[in-house]
Structures are given as C-alpha cells and as structure tokens.
Short mmCIF file of C-alpha atoms and ligand atoms in Angstrom, two decimals:
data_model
loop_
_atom_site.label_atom_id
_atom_site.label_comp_id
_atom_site.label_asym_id
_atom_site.label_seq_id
_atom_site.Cartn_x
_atom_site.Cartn_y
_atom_site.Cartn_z
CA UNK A 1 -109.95 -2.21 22.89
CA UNK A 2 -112.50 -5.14 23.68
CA UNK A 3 -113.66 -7.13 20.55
CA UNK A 4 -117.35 -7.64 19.75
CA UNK A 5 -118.40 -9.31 16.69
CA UNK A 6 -121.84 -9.36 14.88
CA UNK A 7 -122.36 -13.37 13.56
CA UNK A 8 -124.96 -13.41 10.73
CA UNK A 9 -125.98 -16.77 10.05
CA UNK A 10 -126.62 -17.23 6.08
CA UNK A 11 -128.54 -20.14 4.22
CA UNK A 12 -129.53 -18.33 0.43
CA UNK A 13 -128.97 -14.80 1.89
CA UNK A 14 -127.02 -13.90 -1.15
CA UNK A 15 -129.25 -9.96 -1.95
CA UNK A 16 -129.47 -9.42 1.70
CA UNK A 17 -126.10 -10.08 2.96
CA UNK A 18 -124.84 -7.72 0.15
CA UNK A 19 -127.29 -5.05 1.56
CA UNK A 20 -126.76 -5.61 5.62
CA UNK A 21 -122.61 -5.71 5.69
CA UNK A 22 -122.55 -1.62 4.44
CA UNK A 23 -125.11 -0.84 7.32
CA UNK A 24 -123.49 -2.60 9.55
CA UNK A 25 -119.77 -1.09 8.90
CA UNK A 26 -121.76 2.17 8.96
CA UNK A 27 -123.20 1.72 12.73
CA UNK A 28 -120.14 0.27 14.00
CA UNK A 29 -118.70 3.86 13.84
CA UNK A 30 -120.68 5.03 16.29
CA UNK A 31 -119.62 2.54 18.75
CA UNK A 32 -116.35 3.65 20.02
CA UNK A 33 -115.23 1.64 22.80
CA UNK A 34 -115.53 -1.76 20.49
CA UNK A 35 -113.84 -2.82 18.61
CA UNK A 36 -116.39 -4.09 15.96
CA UNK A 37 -116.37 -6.76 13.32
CA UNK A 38 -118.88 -8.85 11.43
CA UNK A 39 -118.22 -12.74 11.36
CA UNK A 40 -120.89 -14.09 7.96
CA UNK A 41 -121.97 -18.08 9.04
CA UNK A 42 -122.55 -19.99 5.56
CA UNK A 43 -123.98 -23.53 5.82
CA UNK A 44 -122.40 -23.48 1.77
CA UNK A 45 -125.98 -21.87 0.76
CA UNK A 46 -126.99 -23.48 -2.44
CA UNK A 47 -127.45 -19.63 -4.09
CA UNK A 48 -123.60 -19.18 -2.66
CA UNK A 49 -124.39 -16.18 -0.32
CA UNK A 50 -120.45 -17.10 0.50
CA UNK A 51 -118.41 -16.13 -3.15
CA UNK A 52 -120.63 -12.74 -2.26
CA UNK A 53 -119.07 -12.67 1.37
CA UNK A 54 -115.92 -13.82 0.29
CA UNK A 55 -115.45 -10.96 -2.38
CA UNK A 56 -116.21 -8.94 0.53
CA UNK A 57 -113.95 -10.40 3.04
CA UNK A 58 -110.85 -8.84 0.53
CA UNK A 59 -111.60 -5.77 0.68
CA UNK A 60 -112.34 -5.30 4.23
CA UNK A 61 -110.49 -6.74 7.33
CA UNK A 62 -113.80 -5.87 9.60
CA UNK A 63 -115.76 -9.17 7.66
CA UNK A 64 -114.90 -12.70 8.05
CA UNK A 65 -115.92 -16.08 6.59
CA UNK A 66 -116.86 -19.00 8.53
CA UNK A 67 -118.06 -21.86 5.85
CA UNK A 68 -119.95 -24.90 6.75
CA UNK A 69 -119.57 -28.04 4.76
CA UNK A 70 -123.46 -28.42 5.49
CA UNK A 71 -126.31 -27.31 6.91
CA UNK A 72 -126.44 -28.01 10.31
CA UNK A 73 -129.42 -25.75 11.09
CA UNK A 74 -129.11 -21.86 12.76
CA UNK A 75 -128.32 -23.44 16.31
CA UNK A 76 -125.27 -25.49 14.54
CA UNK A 77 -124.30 -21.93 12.70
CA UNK A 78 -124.39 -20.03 16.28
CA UNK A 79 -122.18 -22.54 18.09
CA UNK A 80 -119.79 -22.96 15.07
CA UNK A 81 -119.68 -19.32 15.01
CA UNK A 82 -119.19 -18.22 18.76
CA UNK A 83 -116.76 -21.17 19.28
CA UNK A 84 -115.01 -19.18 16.26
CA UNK A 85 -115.30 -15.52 17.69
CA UNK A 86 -114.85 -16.13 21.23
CA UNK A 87 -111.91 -18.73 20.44
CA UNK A 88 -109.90 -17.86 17.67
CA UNK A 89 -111.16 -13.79 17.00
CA UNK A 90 -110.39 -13.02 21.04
CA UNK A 91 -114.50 -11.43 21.26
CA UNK A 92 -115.66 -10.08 24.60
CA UNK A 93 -118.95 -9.95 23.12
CA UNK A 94 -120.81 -11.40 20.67
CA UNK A 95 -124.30 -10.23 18.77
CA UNK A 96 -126.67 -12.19 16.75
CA UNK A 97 -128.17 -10.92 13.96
CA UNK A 98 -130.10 -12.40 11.13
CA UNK A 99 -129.28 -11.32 8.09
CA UNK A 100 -132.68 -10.40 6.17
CA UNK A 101 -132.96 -6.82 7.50
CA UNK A 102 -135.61 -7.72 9.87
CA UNK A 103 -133.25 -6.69 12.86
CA UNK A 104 -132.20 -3.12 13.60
CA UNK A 105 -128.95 -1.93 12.97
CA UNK A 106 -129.43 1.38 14.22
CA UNK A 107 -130.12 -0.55 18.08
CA UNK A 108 -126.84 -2.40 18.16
CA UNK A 109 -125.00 0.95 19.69
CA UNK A 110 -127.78 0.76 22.29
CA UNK A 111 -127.12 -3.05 23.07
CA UNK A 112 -123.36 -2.29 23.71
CA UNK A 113 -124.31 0.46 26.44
CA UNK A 114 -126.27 -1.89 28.15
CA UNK A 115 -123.46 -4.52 28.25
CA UNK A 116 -120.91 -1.71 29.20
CA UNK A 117 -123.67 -0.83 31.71
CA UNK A 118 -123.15 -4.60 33.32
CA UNK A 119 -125.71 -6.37 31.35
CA UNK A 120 -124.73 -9.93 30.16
CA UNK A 121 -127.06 -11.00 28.04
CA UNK A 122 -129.26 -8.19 25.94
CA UNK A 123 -132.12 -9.34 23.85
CA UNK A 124 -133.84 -7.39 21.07
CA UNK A 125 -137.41 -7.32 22.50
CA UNK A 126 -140.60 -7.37 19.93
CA UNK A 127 -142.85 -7.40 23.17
CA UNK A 128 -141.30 -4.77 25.19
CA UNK A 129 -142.85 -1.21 25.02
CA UNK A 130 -141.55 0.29 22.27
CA UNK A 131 -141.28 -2.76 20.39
CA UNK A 132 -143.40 -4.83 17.62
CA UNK A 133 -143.99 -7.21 15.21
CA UNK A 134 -144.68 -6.38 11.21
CA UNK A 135 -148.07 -5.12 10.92
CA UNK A 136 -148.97 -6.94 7.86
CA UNK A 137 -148.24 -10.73 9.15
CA UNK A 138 -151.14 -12.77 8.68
CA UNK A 139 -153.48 -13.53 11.83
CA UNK A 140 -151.74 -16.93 12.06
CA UNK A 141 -148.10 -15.98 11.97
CA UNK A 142 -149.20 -13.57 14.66
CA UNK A 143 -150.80 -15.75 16.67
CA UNK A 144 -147.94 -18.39 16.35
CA UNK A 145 -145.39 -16.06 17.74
CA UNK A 146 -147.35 -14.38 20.42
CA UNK A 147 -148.81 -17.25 21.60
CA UNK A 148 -145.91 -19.33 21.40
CA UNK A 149 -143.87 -16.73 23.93
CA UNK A 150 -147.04 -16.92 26.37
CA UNK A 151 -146.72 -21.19 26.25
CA UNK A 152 -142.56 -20.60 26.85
CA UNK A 153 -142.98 -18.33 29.71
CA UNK A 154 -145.74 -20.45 31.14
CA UNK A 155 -144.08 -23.91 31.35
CA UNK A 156 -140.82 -22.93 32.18
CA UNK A 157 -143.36 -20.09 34.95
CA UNK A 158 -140.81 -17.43 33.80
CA UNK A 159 -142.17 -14.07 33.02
CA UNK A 160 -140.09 -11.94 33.11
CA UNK A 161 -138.62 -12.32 30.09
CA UNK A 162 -141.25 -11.20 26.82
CA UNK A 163 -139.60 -12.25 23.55
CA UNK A 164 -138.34 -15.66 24.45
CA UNK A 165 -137.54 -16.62 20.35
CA UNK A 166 -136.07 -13.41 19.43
CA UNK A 167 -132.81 -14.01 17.33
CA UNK A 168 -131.67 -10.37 17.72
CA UNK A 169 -128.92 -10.84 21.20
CA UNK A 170 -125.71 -9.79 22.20
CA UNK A 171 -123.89 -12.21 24.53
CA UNK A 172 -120.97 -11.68 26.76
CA UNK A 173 -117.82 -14.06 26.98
CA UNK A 174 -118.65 -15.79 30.46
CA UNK A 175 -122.33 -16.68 29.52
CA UNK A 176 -121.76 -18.57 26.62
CA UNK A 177 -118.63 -20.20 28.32
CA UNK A 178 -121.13 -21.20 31.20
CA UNK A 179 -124.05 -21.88 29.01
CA UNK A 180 -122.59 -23.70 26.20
CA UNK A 181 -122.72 -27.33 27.57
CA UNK A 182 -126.40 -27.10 28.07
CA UNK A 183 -127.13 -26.39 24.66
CA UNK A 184 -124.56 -28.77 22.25
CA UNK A 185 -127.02 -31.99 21.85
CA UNK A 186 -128.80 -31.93 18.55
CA UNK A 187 -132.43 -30.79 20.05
CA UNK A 188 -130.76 -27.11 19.83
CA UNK A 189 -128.91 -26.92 16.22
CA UNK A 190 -132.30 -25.38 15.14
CA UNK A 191 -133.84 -22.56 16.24
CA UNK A 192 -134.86 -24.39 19.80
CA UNK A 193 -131.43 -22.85 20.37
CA UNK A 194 -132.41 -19.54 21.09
CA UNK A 195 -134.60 -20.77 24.10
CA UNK A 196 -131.97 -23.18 25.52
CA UNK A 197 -129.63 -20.39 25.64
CA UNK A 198 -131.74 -18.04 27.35
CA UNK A 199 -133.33 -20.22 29.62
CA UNK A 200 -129.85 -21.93 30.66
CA UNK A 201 -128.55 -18.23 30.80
CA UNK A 202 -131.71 -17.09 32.96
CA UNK A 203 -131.12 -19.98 35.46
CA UNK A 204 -127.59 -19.67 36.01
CA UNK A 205 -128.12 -16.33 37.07
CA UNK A 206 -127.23 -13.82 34.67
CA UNK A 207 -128.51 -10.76 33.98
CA UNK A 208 -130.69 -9.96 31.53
CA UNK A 209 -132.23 -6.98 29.73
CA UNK A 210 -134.51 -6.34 27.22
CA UNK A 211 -134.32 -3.66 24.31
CA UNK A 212 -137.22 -2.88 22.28
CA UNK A 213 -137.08 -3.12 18.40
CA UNK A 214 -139.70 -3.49 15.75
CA UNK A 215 -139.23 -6.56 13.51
CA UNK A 216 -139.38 -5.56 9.68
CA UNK A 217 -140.26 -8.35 7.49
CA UNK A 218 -137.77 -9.52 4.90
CA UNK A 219 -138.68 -8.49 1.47
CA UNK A 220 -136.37 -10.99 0.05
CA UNK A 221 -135.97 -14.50 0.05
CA UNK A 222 -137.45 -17.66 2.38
CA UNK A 223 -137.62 -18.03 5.98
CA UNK A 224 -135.88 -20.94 6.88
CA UNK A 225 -138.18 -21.52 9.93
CA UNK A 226 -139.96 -24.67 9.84
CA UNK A 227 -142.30 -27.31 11.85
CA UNK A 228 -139.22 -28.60 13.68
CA UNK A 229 -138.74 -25.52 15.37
CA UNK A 230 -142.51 -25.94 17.11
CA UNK A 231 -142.32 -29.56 18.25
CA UNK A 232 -138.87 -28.97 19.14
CA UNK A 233 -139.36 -26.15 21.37
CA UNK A 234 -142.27 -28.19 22.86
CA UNK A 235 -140.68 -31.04 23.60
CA UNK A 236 -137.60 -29.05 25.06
CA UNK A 237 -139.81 -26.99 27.40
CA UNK A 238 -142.32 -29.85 28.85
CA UNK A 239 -139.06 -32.36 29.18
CA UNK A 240 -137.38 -29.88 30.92
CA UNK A 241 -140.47 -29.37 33.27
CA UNK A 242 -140.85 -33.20 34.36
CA UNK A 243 -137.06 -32.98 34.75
CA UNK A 244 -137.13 -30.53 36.91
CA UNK A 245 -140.59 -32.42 38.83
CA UNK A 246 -138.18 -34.94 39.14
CA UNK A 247 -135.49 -33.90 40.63
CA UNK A 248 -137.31 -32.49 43.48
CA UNK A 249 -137.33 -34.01 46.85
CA UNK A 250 -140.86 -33.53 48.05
CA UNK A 251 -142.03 -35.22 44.73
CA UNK A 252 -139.77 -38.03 44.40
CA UNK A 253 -141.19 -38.81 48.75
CA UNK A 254 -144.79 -38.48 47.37
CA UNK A 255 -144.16 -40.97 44.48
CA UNK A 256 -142.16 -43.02 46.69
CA UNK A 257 -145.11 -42.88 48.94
CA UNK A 258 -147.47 -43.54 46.31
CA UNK A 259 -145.57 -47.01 45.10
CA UNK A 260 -145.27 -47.99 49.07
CA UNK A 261 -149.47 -47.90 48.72
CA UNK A 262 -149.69 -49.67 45.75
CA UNK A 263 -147.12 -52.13 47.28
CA UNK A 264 -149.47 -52.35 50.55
CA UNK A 265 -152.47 -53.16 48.98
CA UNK A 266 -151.43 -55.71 46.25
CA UNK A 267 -149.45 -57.38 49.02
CA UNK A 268 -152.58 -57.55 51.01
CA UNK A 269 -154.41 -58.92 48.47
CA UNK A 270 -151.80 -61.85 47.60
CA UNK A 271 -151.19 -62.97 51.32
CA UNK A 272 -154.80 -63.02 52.04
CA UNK A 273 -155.01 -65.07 49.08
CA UNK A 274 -151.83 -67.19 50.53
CA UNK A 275 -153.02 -67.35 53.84
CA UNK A 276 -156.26 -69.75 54.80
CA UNK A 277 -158.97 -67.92 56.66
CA UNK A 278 -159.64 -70.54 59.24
CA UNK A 279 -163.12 -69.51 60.66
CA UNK A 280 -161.61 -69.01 64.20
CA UNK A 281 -159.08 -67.39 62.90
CA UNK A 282 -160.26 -64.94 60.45
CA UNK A 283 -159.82 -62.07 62.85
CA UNK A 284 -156.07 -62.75 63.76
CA UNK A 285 -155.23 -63.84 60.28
CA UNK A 286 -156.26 -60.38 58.58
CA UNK A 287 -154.44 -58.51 61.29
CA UNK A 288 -151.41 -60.73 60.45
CA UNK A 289 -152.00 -60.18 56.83
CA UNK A 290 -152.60 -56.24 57.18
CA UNK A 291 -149.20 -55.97 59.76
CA UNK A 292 -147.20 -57.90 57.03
CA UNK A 293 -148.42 -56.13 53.59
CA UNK A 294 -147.76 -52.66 56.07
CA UNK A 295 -144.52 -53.93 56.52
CA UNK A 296 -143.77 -54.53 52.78
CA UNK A 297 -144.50 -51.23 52.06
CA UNK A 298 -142.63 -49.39 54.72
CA UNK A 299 -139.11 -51.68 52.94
CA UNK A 300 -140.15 -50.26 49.85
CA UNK A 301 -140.61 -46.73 50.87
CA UNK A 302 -137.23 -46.96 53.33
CA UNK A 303 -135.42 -48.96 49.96
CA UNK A 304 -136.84 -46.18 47.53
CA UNK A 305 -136.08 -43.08 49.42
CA UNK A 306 -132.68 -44.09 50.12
CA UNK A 307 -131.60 -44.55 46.52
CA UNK A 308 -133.71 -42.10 45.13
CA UNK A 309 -135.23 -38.80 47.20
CA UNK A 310 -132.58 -39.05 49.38
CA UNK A 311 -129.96 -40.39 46.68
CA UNK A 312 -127.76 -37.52 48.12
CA UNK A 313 -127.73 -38.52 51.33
CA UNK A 314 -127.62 -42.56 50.70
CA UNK A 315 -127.11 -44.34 54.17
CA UNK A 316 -123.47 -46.49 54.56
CA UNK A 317 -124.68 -50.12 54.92
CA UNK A 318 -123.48 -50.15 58.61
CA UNK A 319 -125.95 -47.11 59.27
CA UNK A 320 -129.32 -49.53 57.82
CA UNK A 321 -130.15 -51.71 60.79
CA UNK A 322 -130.48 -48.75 63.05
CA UNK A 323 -131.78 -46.11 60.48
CA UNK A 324 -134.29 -49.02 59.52
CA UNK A 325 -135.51 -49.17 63.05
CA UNK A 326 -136.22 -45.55 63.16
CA UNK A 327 -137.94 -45.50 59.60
CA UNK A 328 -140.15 -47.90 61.46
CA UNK A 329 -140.76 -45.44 64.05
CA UNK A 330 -141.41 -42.56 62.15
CA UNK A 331 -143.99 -44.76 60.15
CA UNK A 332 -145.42 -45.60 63.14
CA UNK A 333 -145.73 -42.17 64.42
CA UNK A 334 -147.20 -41.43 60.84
CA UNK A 335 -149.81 -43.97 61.47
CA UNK A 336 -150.47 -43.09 65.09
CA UNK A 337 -151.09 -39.22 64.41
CA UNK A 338 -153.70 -40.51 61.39
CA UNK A 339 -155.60 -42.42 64.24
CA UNK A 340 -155.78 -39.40 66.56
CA UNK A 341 -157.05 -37.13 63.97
CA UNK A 342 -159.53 -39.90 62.70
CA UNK A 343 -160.79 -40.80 66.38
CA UNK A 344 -160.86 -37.36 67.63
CA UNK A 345 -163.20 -36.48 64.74
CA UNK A 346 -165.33 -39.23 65.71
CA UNK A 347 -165.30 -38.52 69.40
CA UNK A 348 -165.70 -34.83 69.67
CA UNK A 349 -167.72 -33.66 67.07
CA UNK A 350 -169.66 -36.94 66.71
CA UNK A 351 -168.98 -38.30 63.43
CA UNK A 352 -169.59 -41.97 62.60
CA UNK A 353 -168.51 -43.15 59.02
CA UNK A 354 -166.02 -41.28 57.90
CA UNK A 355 -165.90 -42.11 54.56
CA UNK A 356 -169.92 -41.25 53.84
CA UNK A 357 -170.42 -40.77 49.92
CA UNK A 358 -169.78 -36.36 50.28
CA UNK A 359 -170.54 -36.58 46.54
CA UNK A 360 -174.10 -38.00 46.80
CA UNK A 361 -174.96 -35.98 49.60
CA UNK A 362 -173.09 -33.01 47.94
CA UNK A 363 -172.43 -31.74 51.41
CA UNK A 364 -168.85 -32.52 52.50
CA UNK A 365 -168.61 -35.06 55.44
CA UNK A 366 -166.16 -33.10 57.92
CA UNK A 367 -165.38 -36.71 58.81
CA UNK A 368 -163.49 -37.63 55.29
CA UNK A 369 -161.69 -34.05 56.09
CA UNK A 370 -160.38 -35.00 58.88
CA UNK A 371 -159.26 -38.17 57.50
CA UNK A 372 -157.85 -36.97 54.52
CA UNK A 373 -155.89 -33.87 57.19
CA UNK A 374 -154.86 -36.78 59.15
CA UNK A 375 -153.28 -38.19 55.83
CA UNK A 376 -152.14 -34.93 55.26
CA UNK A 377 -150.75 -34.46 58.51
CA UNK A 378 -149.11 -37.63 58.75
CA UNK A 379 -147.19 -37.26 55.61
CA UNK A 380 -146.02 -33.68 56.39
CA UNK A 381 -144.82 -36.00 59.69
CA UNK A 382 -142.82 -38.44 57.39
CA UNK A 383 -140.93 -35.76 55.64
CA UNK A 384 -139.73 -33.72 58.50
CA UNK A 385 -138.84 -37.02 59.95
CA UNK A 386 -136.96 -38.29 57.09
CA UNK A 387 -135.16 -35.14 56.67
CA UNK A 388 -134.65 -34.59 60.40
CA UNK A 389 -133.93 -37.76 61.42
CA UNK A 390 -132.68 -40.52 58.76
CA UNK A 391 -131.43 -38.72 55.77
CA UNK A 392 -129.82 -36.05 58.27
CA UNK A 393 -128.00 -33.55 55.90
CA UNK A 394 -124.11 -34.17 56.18
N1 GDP B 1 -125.89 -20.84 8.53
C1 GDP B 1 -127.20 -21.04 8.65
N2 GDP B 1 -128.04 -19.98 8.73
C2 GDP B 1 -129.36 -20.21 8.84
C3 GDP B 1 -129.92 -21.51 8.91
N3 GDP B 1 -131.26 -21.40 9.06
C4 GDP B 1 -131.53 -20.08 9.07
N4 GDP B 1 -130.39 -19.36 8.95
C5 GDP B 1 -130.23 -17.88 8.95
O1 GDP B 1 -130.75 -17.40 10.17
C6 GDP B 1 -131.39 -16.17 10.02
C7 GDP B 1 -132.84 -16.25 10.45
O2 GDP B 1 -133.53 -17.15 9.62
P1 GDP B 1 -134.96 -16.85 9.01
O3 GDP B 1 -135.24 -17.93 8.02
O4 GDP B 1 -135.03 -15.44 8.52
O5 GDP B 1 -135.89 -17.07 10.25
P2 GDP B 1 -137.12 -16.18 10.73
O6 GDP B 1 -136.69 -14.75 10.67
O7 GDP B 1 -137.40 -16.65 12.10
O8 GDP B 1 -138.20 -16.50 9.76
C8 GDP B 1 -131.24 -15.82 8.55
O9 GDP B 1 -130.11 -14.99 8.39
C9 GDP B 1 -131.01 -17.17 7.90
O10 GDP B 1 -130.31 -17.10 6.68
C10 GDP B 1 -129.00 -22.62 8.83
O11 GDP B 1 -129.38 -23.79 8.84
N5 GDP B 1 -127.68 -22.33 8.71
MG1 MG B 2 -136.03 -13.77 9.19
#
C-alpha cells in the first residue's frame, strides 16, 4: 500500500495537538487504500507541544516526531517535514494540516479520492461553493483574507484558483520534487510558502483541484500569523511580476528601443554642441549631426538586443559585420515606412502640422495618429525583422 502522511506543524500547540491526533487516527480508517500516518513538526515550542507528541509517539507507530532546534517559521516546518516524509517515511502523498482544529478532518478521505482520481495537488478551498470562513471574524480579518486572495490572483492574473493562502493541501510525490527548488530561499520559510508552492505548482503544469471546507476558528491558543506574512507575500507576488516583464522578448525590444531614443537625442544634443554651426553650413551640419546621433542609437539598440532580448540567440562575432549591415537596413526600412505613413497623411487627406496641440483643441489631429501608427507600424517592422532576419531562431 502507498504511504500518505498528514504533517502538522506545531509552535505552542500543546491542548490542540492532544485533541487533533485521536481524530485523525479515527478518519484514517476510512481511507483504505493508504496507508496513513501523522508526522507532528515541533520548532521545540516553548509550552513543549513535543514531550505531549512524544508520549504519543510510544504508544502508537501511526505518529512520528520531527523536532526543530528552532523556529524556522511554518514554511521551514513544511520543507523539514516533506524532505522527512517523502525521503526517509517512503510517502506518495503528503497533507498539510494545521493543528488548531480549524481544518476538517472529516474532508481528508475526500482529498485522497481526488488524488486517486489523478489530482496532484488538492487544496482545502474556503472560497469554493460549499466552503467558508468563521462567521464571527471581525470585519478586518475578513477583509484581510478575502481581499488578500483577490490581490494574489490579480498580480500573478490567475483565477482560477480561489483560496490562494489556504494551509489545508495534500501534495503528491512528483510536485514537491519539481516544485521544491523554487521555494527553499528564506522569502518562503513563513507562510509566503503556501503561495510559492502553489503558484510554482500551477505553472509547471499540474493539476489542481479545489475542495470546499469551512474554516473553524481555534478556540485555543495564538495564531502565529504575523505582518511578515503580508509584506512578504507582496513583495513575492509584484517581484515575480517584473520578473516575468522582464524576461519577455517584446518588452526587453521596447526598452531597448526606448534607451536607443534617449541615446539619439542626448547624442544630438552633445554633437550639436561639439560641432560649430558655421552660418553656411547650418543646414548640412544638423543633417550631419542628426545622421550621426541616428547612428549612435541604432549601435546601441543592435549592442542591446544582442546581449539582452535576443540573449538566446547572441550572434558569433564572425556573424556582426554582416548582421550589423542588415540591422541598418531594417532600421532604415523602420524609418522609411514612418515617412510614408507621415507624408501620405499629409498628402491625401490634407493635413499640415502633424503634431497640432490635440489637447487644446480637444479634437484629435488625425495627423499625430498617423504619426504615432507610423511609429507603431514601424516598430511592429523592427520586431518581425529582428526575429525574421538577425536573431533567426537556431
Ligand atoms: N513548526 C512550526 N509550526 C508553526 C510555525 N508557525 C505556525 N505554525 C503552525 O502552523 C499552523 C498554522 O498556524 P496558525 O498560527 O494557526 O496560523 P493561522 O491559522 O493562519 O492563523 C499551526 O499548527 C501552528 O502551530 C512555525 O514557525 N513552526
Ligand atoms: Mg490557525
């Protein structure tokens, strides 16, 4: 038979642990195919919730004790403790479950159908049908936890998932093999853990099912849960965001882009400044200064996308001459399709200044729209060509 054990994570659990072990024992019976055990997480609680669990631990081979030196926070407890059950105690399966009561027992035969059923992750849901959160938590606590779910599955634009932060999970083997690295650094050995893991889960793939359960307060003791776990989960959410913004192609070319302008017009600026205008000369001298600070910026974009948006496709140094001549191109092209646009919104529907204040007339000049299409255009130009054409995929 397959192994599944239930890991309660304790800090100054000492009445409750005493209370959830015999209810636990008591549902496992009705699990057949498992092979069920309990595996009690101590951090060395100062009340010593573990001489309670150890007493235990003789006189039944179905609970183990896994003791902490220190607290290391409920993330630390969960890795200590699957490393344990997955490693040493052979699990196929492992459950979380907190040990004040507030989770259901009576749901855990329910969570091992769904696994048997090819589930690999199963969540206890508070905001599934069916499920709910204590009627008499104060307006803020309430807020706090619905709210925060609706932030989580915002940012990370994943909604199909409703209780993000519940602690109440049964995980199989192969996710938390997979989904371990992603969540060992110290942002996750507090209770950020319990979003890492899903959302690393949810992105590689797995499946994922919710089971409704109502969350009963704990009548005894503290919760351990704390202003860390809020700025933590923030910060882990919006870093993973511009991580992800950063890693993709079509925004690294746009910022790329946007440093090749900046590049352009400060170079402008300095070799006008370098350059004399001689009165004759002021005409050829702006073109030469415009051509060159063009230039510049075309090097930086070609320099930028090739060690950065296109990092994966990085040129070999005999490939750069030629590539660089066809950057060049492909700029020009860029250019050349911005001039059409511009010209032909001049010359067939008879616009003259383009970039005519739309804000103070508060009627939008078509010209500025066809200048900022031709941008538009030209830039959707760049991409394909830089795709198509320089950073060919291999
Ligand atoms: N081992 C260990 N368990 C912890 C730690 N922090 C919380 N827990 C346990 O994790 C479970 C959930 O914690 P709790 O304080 O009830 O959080 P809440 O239900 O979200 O308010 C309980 O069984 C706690 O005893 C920790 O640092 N170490
Ligand atoms: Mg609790």
């Amino acid at each position: 038979m397959q192994k599944a054990v239930v890991i309660v994570p304790t800090y100054n659990e000492r009445e409750n642990i005493q209370k959830l072990i015999p209810l636990l024992l008591e549902v496992f019976k009705k699990v057949k195919n498992w092979d069920m055990s309990i595996l009690v997480v101590d951090d060395t609680s100062p009340d010593k919730t573990y001489e309670v669990v150890k007493k235990i631990t003789k006189e039944n081979k179905k609970v183990k004790l896994l003791l902490n030196a220190k607290k290391e926070g409920l993330g630390g407890a969960y890795l200590k403790g699957m490393d344990y059950a997955f490693g040493e105690q052979g699990a196929e399966v492992v459950l979380q479950f907190d040990a004040d009561l507030s989770h259901d027992h009576r749901k855990i035969p329910q969570f091992m159908k769904e696994i048997d059923g090819g589930e690999d992750l199963v969540l206890g849901s508070r905001y599934v049908k069916g499920g709910g959160i204590p009627a008499n938590w104060g307006l803020y606590r309430k807020f706090l936890s619905v709210v925060g779910n609706i932030t989580i599955a915002t940012v990370l634009t994943n909604f199909s998932i409703r209780d993000w932060t519940t602690g109440f999970r049964a995980v199989r083997r192969k996710v938390f093999e997979k989904v371990r690295p992603f969540v060992s650094d110290a942002r996750f050995m507090g209770y950020t853990y319990q979003i890492g893991f899903l959302n690393s889960a949810l992105r590689q793939g797995f499946k994922v099912k919710e089971v409704p359960f109502i969350f009963v307060d704990r009548t005894i003791g503290k919760s351990k849960l704390g202003a860390e776990y809020m700025k933590n989960t923030l910060l882990y959410i919006f870093k993973l965001r511009l991580d992800d913004l950063f890693k993709n192609r079509i925004f690294k070319f746009a910022f790329v882009g946007g440093i090749g302008t900046l590049v352009q017009l400060m170079s402008l600026t300095i070799i006008r400044l370098l350059i004399p205008d001689f009165q004759f000369l002021v005409f050829t001298s702006f073109l030469v200064a415009t051509l060159m600070s063009i230039e510049l910026a075309i090097i930086s974009n070609f320099v930028l996308n090739n060690l950065w948006t296109f990092a994966d496709r990085k040129l070999m140094t005999s490939q750069i001459p030629g590539k660089f001549i066809q950057f060049n191109l492909a700029s020009m092209g860029s250019i050349l399709i911005q001039l059409i646009i511009n010209s032909s919104g001049e010359n067939f529907i008879g616009l003259k200044d383009l970039f005519v204040l739309p804000i103070i007339n508060f009627n939008v000049d078509t010209g500025l729209i066809f200048a900022i299409s031709g941008i538009l255009i030209g830039l959707f130009w760049n991409f394909f060509a830089y795709n198509k054409y320089i950073w060919k995929k291999k």
